[in-house]
mmCIF file with all atom_site columns, C-alpha atoms in Angstrom:
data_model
loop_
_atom_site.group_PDB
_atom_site.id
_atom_site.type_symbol
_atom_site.label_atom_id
_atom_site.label_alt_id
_atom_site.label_comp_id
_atom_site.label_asym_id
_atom_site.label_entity_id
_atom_site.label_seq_id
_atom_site.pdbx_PDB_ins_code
_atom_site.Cartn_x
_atom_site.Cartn_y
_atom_site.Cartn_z
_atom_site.occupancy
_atom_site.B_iso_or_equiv
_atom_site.pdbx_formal_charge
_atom_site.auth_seq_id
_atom_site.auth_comp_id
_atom_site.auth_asym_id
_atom_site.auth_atom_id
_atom_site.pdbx_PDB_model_num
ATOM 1   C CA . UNK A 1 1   ? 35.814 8.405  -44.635 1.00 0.00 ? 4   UNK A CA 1
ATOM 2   C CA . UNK A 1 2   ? 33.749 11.375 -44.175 1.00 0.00 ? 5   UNK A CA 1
ATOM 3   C CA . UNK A 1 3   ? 32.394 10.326 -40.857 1.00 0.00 ? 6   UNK A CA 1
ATOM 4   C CA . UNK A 1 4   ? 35.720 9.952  -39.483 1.00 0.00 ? 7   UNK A CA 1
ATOM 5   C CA . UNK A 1 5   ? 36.785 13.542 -40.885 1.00 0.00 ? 8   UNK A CA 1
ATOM 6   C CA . UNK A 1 6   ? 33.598 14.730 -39.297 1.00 0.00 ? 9   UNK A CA 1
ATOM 7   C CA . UNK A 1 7   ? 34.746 13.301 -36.065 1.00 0.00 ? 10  UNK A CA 1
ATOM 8   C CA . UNK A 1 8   ? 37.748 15.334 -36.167 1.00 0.00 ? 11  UNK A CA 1
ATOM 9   C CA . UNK A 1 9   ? 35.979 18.447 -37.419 1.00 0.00 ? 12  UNK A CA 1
ATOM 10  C CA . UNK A 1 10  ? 37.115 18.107 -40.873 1.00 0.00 ? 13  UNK A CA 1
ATOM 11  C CA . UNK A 1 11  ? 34.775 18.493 -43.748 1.00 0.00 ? 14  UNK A CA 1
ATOM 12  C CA . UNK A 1 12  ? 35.452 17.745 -47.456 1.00 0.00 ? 15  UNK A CA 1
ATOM 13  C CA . UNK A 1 13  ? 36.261 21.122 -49.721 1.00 0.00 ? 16  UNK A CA 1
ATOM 14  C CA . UNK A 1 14  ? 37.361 19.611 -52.615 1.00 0.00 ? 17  UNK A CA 1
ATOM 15  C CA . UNK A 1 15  ? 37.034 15.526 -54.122 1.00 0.00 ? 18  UNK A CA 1
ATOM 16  C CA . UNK A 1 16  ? 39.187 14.883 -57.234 1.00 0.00 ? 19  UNK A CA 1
ATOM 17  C CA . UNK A 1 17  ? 38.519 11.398 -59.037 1.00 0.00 ? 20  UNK A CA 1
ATOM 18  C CA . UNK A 1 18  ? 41.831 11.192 -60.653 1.00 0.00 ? 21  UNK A CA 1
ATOM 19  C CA . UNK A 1 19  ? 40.199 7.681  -62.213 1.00 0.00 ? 22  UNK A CA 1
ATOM 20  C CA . UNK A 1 20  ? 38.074 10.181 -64.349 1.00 0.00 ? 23  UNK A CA 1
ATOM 21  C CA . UNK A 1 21  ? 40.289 12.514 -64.710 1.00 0.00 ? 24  UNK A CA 1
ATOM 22  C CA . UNK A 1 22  ? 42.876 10.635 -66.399 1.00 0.00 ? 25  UNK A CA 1
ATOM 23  C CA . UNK A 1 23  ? 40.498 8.760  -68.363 1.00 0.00 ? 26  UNK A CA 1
ATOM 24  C CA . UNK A 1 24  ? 39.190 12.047 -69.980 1.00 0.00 ? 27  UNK A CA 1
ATOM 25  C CA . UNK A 1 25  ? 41.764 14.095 -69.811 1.00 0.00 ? 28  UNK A CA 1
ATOM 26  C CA . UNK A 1 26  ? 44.683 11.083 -71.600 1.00 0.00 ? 29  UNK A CA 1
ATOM 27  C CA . UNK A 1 27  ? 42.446 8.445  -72.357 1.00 0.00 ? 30  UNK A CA 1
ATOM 28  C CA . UNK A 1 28  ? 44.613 6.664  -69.792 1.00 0.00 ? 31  UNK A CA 1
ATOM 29  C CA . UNK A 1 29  ? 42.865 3.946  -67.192 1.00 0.00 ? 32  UNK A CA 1
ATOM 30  C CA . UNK A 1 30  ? 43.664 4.257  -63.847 1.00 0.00 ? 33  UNK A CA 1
ATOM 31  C CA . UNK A 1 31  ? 42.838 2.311  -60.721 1.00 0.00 ? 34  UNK A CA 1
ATOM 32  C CA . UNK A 1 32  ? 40.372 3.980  -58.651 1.00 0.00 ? 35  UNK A CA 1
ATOM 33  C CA . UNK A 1 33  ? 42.032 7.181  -56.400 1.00 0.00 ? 36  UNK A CA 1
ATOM 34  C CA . UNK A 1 34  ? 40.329 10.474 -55.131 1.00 0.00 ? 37  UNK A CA 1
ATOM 35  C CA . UNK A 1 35  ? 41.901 13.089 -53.998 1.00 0.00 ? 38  UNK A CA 1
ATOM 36  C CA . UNK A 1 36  ? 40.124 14.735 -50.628 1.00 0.00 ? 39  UNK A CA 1
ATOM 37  C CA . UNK A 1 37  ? 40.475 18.371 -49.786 1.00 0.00 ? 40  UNK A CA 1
ATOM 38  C CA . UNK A 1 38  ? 40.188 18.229 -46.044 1.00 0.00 ? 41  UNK A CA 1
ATOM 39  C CA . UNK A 1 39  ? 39.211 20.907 -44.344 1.00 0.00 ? 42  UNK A CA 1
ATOM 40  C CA . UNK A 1 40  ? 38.958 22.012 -40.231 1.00 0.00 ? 43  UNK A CA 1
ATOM 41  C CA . UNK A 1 41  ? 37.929 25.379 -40.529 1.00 0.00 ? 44  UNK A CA 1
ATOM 42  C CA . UNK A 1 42  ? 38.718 26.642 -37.006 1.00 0.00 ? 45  UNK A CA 1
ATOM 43  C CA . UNK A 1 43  ? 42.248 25.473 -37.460 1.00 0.00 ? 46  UNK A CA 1
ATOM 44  C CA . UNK A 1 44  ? 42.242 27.390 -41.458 1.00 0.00 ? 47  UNK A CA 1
ATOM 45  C CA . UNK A 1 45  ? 40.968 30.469 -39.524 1.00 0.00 ? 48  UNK A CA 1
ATOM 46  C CA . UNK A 1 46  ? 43.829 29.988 -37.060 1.00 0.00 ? 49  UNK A CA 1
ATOM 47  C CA . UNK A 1 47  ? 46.268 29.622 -39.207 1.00 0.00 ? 50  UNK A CA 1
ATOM 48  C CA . UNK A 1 48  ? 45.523 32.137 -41.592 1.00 0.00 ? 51  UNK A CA 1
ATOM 49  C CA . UNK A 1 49  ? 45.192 34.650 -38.871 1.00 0.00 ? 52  UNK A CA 1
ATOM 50  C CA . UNK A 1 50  ? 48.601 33.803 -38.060 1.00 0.00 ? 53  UNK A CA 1
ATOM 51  C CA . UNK A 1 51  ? 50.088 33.761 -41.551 1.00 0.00 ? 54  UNK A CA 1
ATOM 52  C CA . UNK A 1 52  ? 48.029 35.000 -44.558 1.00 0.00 ? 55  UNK A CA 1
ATOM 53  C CA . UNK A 1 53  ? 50.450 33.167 -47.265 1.00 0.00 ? 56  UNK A CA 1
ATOM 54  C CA . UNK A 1 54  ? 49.455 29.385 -46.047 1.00 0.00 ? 57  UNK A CA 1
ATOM 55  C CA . UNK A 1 55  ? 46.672 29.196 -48.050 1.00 0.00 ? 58  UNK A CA 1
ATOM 56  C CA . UNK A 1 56  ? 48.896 27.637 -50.914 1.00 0.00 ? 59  UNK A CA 1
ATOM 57  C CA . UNK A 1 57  ? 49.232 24.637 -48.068 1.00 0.00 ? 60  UNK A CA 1
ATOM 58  C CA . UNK A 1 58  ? 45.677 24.330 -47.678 1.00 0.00 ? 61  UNK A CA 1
ATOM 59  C CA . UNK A 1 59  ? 43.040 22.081 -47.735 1.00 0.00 ? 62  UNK A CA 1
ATOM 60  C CA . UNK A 1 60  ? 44.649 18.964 -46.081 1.00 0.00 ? 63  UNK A CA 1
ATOM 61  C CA . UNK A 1 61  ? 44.485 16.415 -48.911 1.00 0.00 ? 64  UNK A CA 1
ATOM 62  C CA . UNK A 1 62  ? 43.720 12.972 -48.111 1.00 0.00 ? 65  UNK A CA 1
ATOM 63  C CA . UNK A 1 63  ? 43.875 9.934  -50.760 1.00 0.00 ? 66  UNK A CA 1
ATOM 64  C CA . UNK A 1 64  ? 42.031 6.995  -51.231 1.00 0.00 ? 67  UNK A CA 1
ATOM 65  C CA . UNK A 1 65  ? 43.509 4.966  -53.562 1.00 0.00 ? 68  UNK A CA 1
ATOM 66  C CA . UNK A 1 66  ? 42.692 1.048  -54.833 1.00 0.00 ? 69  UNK A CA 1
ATOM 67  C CA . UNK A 1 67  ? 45.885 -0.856 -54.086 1.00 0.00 ? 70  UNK A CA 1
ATOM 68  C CA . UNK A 1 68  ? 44.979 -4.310 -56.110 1.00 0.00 ? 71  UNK A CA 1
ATOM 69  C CA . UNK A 1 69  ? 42.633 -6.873 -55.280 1.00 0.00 ? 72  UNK A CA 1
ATOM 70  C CA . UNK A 1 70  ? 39.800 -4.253 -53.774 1.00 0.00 ? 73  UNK A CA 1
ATOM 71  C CA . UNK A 1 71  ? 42.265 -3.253 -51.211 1.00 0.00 ? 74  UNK A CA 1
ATOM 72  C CA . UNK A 1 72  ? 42.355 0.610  -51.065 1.00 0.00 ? 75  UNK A CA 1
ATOM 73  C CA . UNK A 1 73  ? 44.879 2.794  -49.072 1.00 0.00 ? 76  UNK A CA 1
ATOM 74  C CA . UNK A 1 74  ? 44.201 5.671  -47.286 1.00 0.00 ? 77  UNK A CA 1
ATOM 75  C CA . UNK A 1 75  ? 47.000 8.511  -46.832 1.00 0.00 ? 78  UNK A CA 1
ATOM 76  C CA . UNK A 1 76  ? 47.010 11.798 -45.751 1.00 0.00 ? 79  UNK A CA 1
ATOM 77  C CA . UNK A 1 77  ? 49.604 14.864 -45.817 1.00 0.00 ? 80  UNK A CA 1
ATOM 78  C CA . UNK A 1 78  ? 51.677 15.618 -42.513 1.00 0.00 ? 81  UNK A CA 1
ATOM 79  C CA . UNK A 1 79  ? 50.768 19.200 -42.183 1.00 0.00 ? 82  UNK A CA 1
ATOM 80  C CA . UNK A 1 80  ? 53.285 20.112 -39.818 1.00 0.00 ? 83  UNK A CA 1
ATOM 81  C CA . UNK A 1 81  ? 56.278 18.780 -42.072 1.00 0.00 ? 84  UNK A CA 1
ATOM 82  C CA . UNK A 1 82  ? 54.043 20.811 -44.931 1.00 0.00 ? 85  UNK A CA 1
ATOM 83  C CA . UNK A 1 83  ? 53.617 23.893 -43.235 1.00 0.00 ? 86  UNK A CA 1
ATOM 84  C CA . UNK A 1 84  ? 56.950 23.731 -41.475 1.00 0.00 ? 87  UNK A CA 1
ATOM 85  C CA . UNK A 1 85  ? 59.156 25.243 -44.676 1.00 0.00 ? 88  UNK A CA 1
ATOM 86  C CA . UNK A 1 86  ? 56.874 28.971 -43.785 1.00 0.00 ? 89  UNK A CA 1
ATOM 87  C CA . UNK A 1 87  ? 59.147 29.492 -40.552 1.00 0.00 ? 90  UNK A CA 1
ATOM 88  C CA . UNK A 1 88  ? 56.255 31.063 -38.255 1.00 0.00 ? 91  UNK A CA 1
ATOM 89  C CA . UNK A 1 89  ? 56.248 30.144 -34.888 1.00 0.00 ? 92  UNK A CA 1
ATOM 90  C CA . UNK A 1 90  ? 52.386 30.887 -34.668 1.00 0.00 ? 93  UNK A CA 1
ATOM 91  C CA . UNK A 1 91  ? 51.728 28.069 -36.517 1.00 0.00 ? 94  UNK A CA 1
ATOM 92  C CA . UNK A 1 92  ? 54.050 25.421 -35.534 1.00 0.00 ? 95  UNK A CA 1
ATOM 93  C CA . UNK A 1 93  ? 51.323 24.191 -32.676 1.00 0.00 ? 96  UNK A CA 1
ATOM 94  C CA . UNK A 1 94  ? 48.437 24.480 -34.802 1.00 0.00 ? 97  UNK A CA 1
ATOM 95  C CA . UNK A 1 95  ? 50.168 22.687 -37.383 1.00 0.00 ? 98  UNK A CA 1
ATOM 96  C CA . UNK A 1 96  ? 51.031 19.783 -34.992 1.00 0.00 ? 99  UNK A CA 1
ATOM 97  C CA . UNK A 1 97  ? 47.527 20.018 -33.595 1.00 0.00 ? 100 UNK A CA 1
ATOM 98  C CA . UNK A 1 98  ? 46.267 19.203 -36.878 1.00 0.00 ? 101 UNK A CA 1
ATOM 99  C CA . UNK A 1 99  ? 48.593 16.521 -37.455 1.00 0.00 ? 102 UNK A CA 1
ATOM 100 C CA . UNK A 1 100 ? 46.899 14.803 -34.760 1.00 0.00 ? 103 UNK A CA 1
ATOM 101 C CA . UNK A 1 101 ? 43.804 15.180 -35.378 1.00 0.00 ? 104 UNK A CA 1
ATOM 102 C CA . UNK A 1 102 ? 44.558 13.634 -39.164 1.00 0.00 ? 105 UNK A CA 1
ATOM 103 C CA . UNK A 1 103 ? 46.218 10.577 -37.409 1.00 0.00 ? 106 UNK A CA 1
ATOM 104 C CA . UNK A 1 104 ? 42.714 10.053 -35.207 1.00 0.00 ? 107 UNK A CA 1
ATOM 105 C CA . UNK A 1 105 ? 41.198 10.177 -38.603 1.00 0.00 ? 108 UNK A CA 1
ATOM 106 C CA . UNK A 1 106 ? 43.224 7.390  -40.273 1.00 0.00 ? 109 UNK A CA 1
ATOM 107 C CA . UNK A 1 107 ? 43.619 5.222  -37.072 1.00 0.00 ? 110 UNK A CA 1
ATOM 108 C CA . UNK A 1 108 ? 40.104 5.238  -36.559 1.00 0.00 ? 111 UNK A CA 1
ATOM 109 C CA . UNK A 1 109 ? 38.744 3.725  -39.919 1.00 0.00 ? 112 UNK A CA 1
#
């Protein structure tokens, strides 16, 4: 998974085992499911350049999450749908941009 981000120019910010999380946090088992906070920093400098606010949208997150049977999923958030409710031009092609580059990612694994 992190090759393919790297191929796109993403790297990984943030990784959130929400597995663990739950375990410790409710004593609660869960099937196995991180949480990736993606991140292509020329596109963050871009966009925050452009609007200072979308940092609340950022990282991309990306999930990995076991599906039964050893059969994980792998999802990722549309960032132009996300960052379409701020209503700035500027950042309508950057968001789309990015969009694509997250579809490469998940078509190529």
């Amino acid at each position: 998974m992190e090759a393919a981000l790297k191929e796109e120019g993403f790297g990984i910010l943030t990784e959130i085992d929400i597995q663990a999380t739950m375990k410790k946090k409710l004593d609660k088992a869960y099937p196995p499911y991180l949480i990736l906070g993606a991140c292509n920093h020329v596109f963050a400098d871009k966009v925050l350049q452009a609007e200072p606010h979308i940092g609340v949208l950022l990282p991309c997150n990306v999930i990995i999450r076991e599906i039964g049977n050893q059969k994980f999923e792998v999802s990722a958030m549309d960032p132009a749908a996300a960052m379409a409710a701020v209503e700035n031009a500027a950042i309508e092609p950057l968001a789309t941009e990015v969009k694509q580059k997250l579809e490469n990612v998940l078509n190529n694994l």
